[in-house]
Amino acid sequence: MITDCHIIPFIENKMLTVFIILSALATCWSLPRRCTPDEEAIGRCKTSAEDRLQCIEMVLGYCQDVTYSYTTFPNIVGHRTRQDLEMGAEYLLLSVIQSLLKGECTPDIRLLGCSVLAPRCQDGKIFKPCRSSCEMVRTSCIHAFEAIEMAWPYFLDCDRFFVGDEEGCYDPLSQLKAKQEVTFANISDGGLSTVLQFIYHSNSQMFSVLKKTAAKCSHISQTYSIGRSVEGKDLLVIEFSSNPGQHDPLEPEIKLIGNMHGNEVLGRQLLIYLAQYLCSEYLLGNERIQTLINTTRIHILPSMNPDGYEVAASEGHEFNGWTSGRTNAQNLDLNRNFPDLTSIFYNRRRFRHFRSDHIPIPDSYWMNKVVAPETYAVMKWIRSIPFVISASMHGGELVISYPFDFSRNPHEDKMFSPTPDEQIFRQLARIYADAHATMSNSDTERCGAAFASKGGITNGAQWYSFAGGMSDFNYLHSNCYEITVELGCDKFPSEEELYPEWRRNKEALLSFMESVHKGIKGIVKDEHGNGIKGATISVKGMRHDITTAEDGDYWRLLNPGVHIVTAAASGYSRVSKRINLPRNLQVGRVDFVLKKVPQEPSLDYFNIPELDNYERFDPFNQFEQYSQRELGENGEERTEKPWWWAYFSQLGISAPTWLLRNY
């Protein structure tokens, strides 16, 4: 390649040499001569007016609102003419970006793209845009591209096509920023608040909102995926914490799950609004929200069944039936797809030393059940984080349901079937129902069932019995206490109902999250001050233990009163303490120090057949592919072409593979 007009390489082939020399001379005669660094240093090189770049009027339709009036060709990325640019995928992307991103990050992206594709030309010179402007837009908008599985455009590479302030750059977003400053000046909070849009969000819009919210509150929030649905959609979680991404000792963890049934959509929307609300109110200095986030790690999964939601949304609220979109893409009801540990609990109650907590998943579940990828992802999630409480948002009734959901008599469909923690569950249910605007009111219109006399709460099996539910699994396999929140009769209410429903449920959601700070917490350590993982915390009279987390910390929900609490671990002594938990105390601190002792055989599973080790999860590796990406020859992730690929593939232009992630 000839890089300068006065440098022509020597080539042995004479005919080829002549051709290259003539071509080079022609190129040199047609281009303005560039000065060498030495000539510039001593001032001997001066560009004549004829040698300057030709600035032409800006006539590109999608770049008419840039801050300058003249551009030039070739542009920064190599388009030699206006026609070349307009026929390229880069310019086509600018023309459709507003539609692709649903209006988000526009006109920012378009103006930034124009500054590269149609650069500013003045006095015969190209002025490059500022790198700082590019980096600002990329930070705030990369989530929108990720939400539609699109790579960041190559021509918006901040290091490659943008320059620093010291190189004489200009800000292509200056006018836009000035307008935004005027707008923000008229808002008393300086633009920190978020205006909630009470409309239904598509899956891509939901992903975009969650990632944008996490970016806005990056010091207290992040998003992460726990897996994928049958059709490959991310099960995206947004987390709020003073230290996002990490478990802090003694900080309790909670989760909120929506849209387990794809056609029960109100909970999905409420959790999207809740995420935006928590971020906005934290930034605005709301002391209640700041205290909640600074002392709690909150995980929100708005949609556990994004595939089912798309089926339900395609019909809309006016035509959606009672079951359209309820199941996942495998036609599996996710709330019947978990291991039936409740039957094991009932069958083993006669054993004196049988534990009603951390019951292992039997091998028969993996061998005889079609395990949905959504179920698999949530089970791994429950096992990986020490959740204390949880709420699963549903629709079809107006009531709070709590475990057990499976009847203690398999022949009785409506039978009161309490857990050992009946009073704790009643209290959790009562907190949400009482804080809800209408749920506990006796005069509230119901959907057929008689819950008004019960204050809007019910034992699940007493309502109707079913096996394989998520709430029973949480209780019997982990430390987590989960309630089911039935939000109303209409599973798919109209958009006009979204704002009133947010108002009815906002206080209930906040009160429920705050209720995790009740009972006792502490750390179980050895004599050297090291935390003991997996130690059991038992309460006399309550046949259900909880276990300590990685650092030896624990949380045990308890109602006020006098309790005998015991900490024990294999190879250590048992230590018991008598505690008095007053009503006005939010949470009590009870630590334990255990001494090493000779290890005795455990009686927990003594003579109890057919129970495997708790750590056996997917023992035959039948379902691990759910949590793995399909990889190509070089280890890159392979994906199907995304839906937006049709915008480019049908126009006969060069395929913009640079927009494909991990291509």
CSV table of N, CA and C in Angstrom, one decimal, residues 415-466:
chain,number,residue,atom,x,y,z
A,415,MET,N,-57.2,-29.2,52.0
A,415,MET,CA,-56.9,-29.6,53.4
A,415,MET,C,-55.8,-28.7,54.0
A,416,PHE,N,-56.0,-28.1,55.1
A,416,PHE,CA,-55.0,-27.3,55.8
A,416,PHE,C,-53.8,-28.1,56.1
A,417,SER,N,-52.7,-27.6,55.5
A,417,SER,CA,-51.4,-28.4,55.6
A,417,SER,C,-50.3,-27.4,55.9
A,418,PRO,N,-50.1,-27.2,57.2
A,418,PRO,CA,-49.1,-26.2,57.7
A,418,PRO,C,-47.7,-26.8,57.7
A,419,THR,N,-46.8,-25.9,57.6
A,419,THR,CA,-45.3,-26.2,57.7
A,419,THR,C,-45.0,-26.0,59.2
A,420,PRO,N,-43.8,-26.5,59.6
A,420,PRO,CA,-43.4,-26.2,61.0
A,420,PRO,C,-43.3,-24.7,61.3
A,421,ASP,N,-43.2,-23.9,60.3
A,421,ASP,CA,-43.1,-22.4,60.5
A,421,ASP,C,-44.4,-21.8,60.1
A,422,GLU,N,-45.6,-22.4,60.5
A,422,GLU,CA,-46.9,-21.8,60.1
A,422,GLU,C,-47.0,-20.4,60.6
A,423,GLN,N,-46.6,-20.1,61.8
A,423,GLN,CA,-46.8,-18.7,62.3
A,423,GLN,C,-45.9,-17.7,61.6
A,424,ILE,N,-44.7,-18.1,61.2
A,424,ILE,CA,-43.8,-17.2,60.5
A,424,ILE,C,-44.4,-16.9,59.1
A,425,PHE,N,-44.9,-17.9,58.4
A,425,PHE,CA,-45.5,-17.7,57.1
A,425,PHE,C,-46.8,-16.9,57.2
A,426,ARG,N,-47.6,-17.1,58.2
A,426,ARG,CA,-48.8,-16.3,58.4
A,426,ARG,C,-48.4,-14.8,58.6
A,427,GLN,N,-47.3,-14.6,59.3
A,427,GLN,CA,-46.9,-13.2,59.6
A,427,GLN,C,-46.4,-12.5,58.3
A,428,LEU,N,-45.6,-13.3,57.5
A,428,LEU,CA,-45.2,-12.7,56.2
A,428,LEU,C,-46.4,-12.4,55.3
A,429,ALA,N,-47.3,-13.3,55.2
A,429,ALA,CA,-48.5,-13.1,54.4
A,429,ALA,C,-49.3,-11.9,54.9
A,430,ARG,N,-49.4,-11.8,56.2
A,430,ARG,CA,-50.2,-10.8,56.8
A,430,ARG,C,-49.5,-9.4,56.5
A,431,ILE,N,-48.2,-9.3,56.5
A,431,ILE,CA,-47.5,-8.1,56.2
A,431,ILE,C,-47.9,-7.5,54.8
A,432,TYR,N,-47.8,-8.4,53.8
A,432,TYR,CA,-48.1,-8.0,52.5
A,432,TYR,C,-49.6,-7.6,52.3
A,433,ALA,N,-50.5,-8.5,52.8
A,433,ALA,CA,-51.9,-8.3,52.7
A,433,ALA,C,-52.4,-7.0,53.4
A,434,ASP,N,-51.9,-6.8,54.6
A,434,ASP,CA,-52.3,-5.6,55.3
A,434,ASP,C,-51.8,-4.3,54.7
A,435,ALA,N,-50.6,-4.4,54.1
A,435,ALA,CA,-50.1,-3.1,53.5
A,435,ALA,C,-50.7,-2.9,52.1
A,436,HIS,N,-51.3,-3.9,51.5
A,436,HIS,CA,-52.0,-3.7,50.2
A,436,HIS,C,-53.2,-2.9,50.4
A,437,ALA,N,-53.6,-2.1,49.4
A,437,ALA,CA,-54.7,-1.1,49.6
A,437,ALA,C,-56.0,-1.8,49.8
A,438,THR,N,-56.2,-3.0,49.3
A,438,THR,CA,-57.6,-3.6,49.4
A,438,THR,C,-57.6,-5.1,49.7
A,439,MET,N,-56.4,-5.7,49.7
A,439,MET,CA,-56.4,-7.2,49.8
A,439,MET,C,-57.0,-7.7,51.1
A,440,SER,N,-56.8,-7.1,52.2
A,440,SER,CA,-57.3,-7.6,53.5
A,440,SER,C,-58.7,-7.1,53.9
A,441,ASN,N,-59.2,-6.2,53.1
A,441,ASN,CA,-60.5,-5.6,53.4
A,441,ASN,C,-61.7,-6.6,53.1
A,442,SER,N,-62.6,-6.7,54.1
A,442,SER,CA,-63.7,-7.7,54.0
A,442,SER,C,-64.7,-7.3,52.9
A,443,ASP,N,-64.7,-6.0,52.5
A,443,ASP,CA,-65.7,-5.6,51.5
A,443,ASP,C,-65.1,-5.6,50.1
A,444,THR,N,-63.8,-6.0,49.9
A,444,THR,CA,-63.2,-6.1,48.6
A,444,THR,C,-63.8,-7.1,47.7
A,445,GLU,N,-64.2,-6.8,46.5
A,445,GLU,CA,-64.7,-7.8,45.6
A,445,GLU,C,-63.7,-8.9,45.2
A,446,ARG,N,-64.1,-10.1,45.4
A,446,ARG,CA,-63.2,-11.2,45.2
A,446,ARG,C,-63.5,-11.9,43.8
A,447,CYS,N,-62.7,-13.0,43.6
A,447,CYS,CA,-62.8,-13.6,42.3
A,447,CYS,C,-63.5,-15.0,42.3
A,448,GLY,N,-64.2,-15.2,43.4
A,448,GLY,CA,-65.0,-16.5,43.5
A,448,GLY,C,-64.7,-17.2,44.8
A,449,ALA,N,-63.4,-17.1,45.3
A,449,ALA,CA,-63.1,-17.8,46.6
A,449,ALA,C,-63.4,-16.9,47.8
A,450,ALA,N,-63.6,-17.5,48.9
A,450,ALA,CA,-64.0,-16.8,50.1
A,450,ALA,C,-62.8,-16.5,51.0
A,451,PHE,N,-62.0,-15.5,50.6
A,451,PHE,CA,-60.8,-15.1,51.4
A,451,PHE,C,-61.0,-13.9,52.2
A,452,ALA,N,-62.2,-13.2,52.1
A,452,ALA,CA,-62.4,-12.0,52.8
A,452,ALA,C,-62.4,-12.2,54.3
A,453,SER,N,-63.0,-13.3,54.7
A,453,SER,CA,-63.1,-13.6,56.2
A,453,SER,C,-61.7,-14.0,56.7
A,454,LYS,N,-60.8,-14.3,55.9
A,454,LYS,CA,-59.4,-14.7,56.3
A,454,LYS,C,-58.5,-13.6,56.3
A,455,GLY,N,-58.9,-12.4,55.9
A,455,GLY,CA,-58.0,-11.2,55.9
A,455,GLY,C,-57.1,-11.2,54.6
A,456,GLY,N,-57.5,-12.0,53.6
A,456,GLY,CA,-56.8,-12.0,52.4
A,456,GLY,C,-55.6,-12.9,52.4
A,457,ILE,N,-55.5,-13.9,53.3
A,457,ILE,CA,-54.4,-14.8,53.3
A,457,ILE,C,-54.9,-16.2,53.4
A,458,THR,N,-54.2,-17.2,52.9
A,458,THR,CA,-54.6,-18.6,53.0
A,458,THR,C,-53.5,-19.6,52.9
A,459,ASN,N,-53.6,-20.7,53.6
A,459,ASN,CA,-52.7,-21.8,53.4
A,459,ASN,C,-52.9,-22.4,52.0
A,460,GLY,N,-51.8,-22.6,51.2
A,460,GLY,CA,-52.0,-23.0,49.8
A,460,GLY,C,-52.8,-24.3,49.6
A,461,ALA,N,-52.5,-25.3,50.4
A,461,ALA,CA,-53.2,-26.6,50.2
A,461,ALA,C,-54.6,-26.5,50.6
A,462,GLN,N,-55.0,-25.6,51.5
A,462,GLN,CA,-56.3,-25.4,52.0
A,462,GLN,C,-57.1,-24.8,50.8
A,463,TRP,N,-56.5,-24.0,50.0
A,463,TRP,CA,-57.1,-23.4,48.8
A,463,TRP,C,-57.3,-24.4,47.8
A,464,TYR,N,-56.2,-25.0,47.3
A,464,TYR,CA,-56.3,-26.1,46.4
A,464,TYR,C,-54.9,-26.7,46.4
A,465,SER,N,-54.8,-28.1,46.3
A,465,SER,CA,-53.5,-28.8,46.4
A,465,SER,C,-52.9,-29.1,45.1
A,466,PHE,N,-51.6,-28.9,45.0
A,466,PHE,CA,-50.8,-29.3,43.9
A,466,PHE,C,-49.4,-29.6,44.3
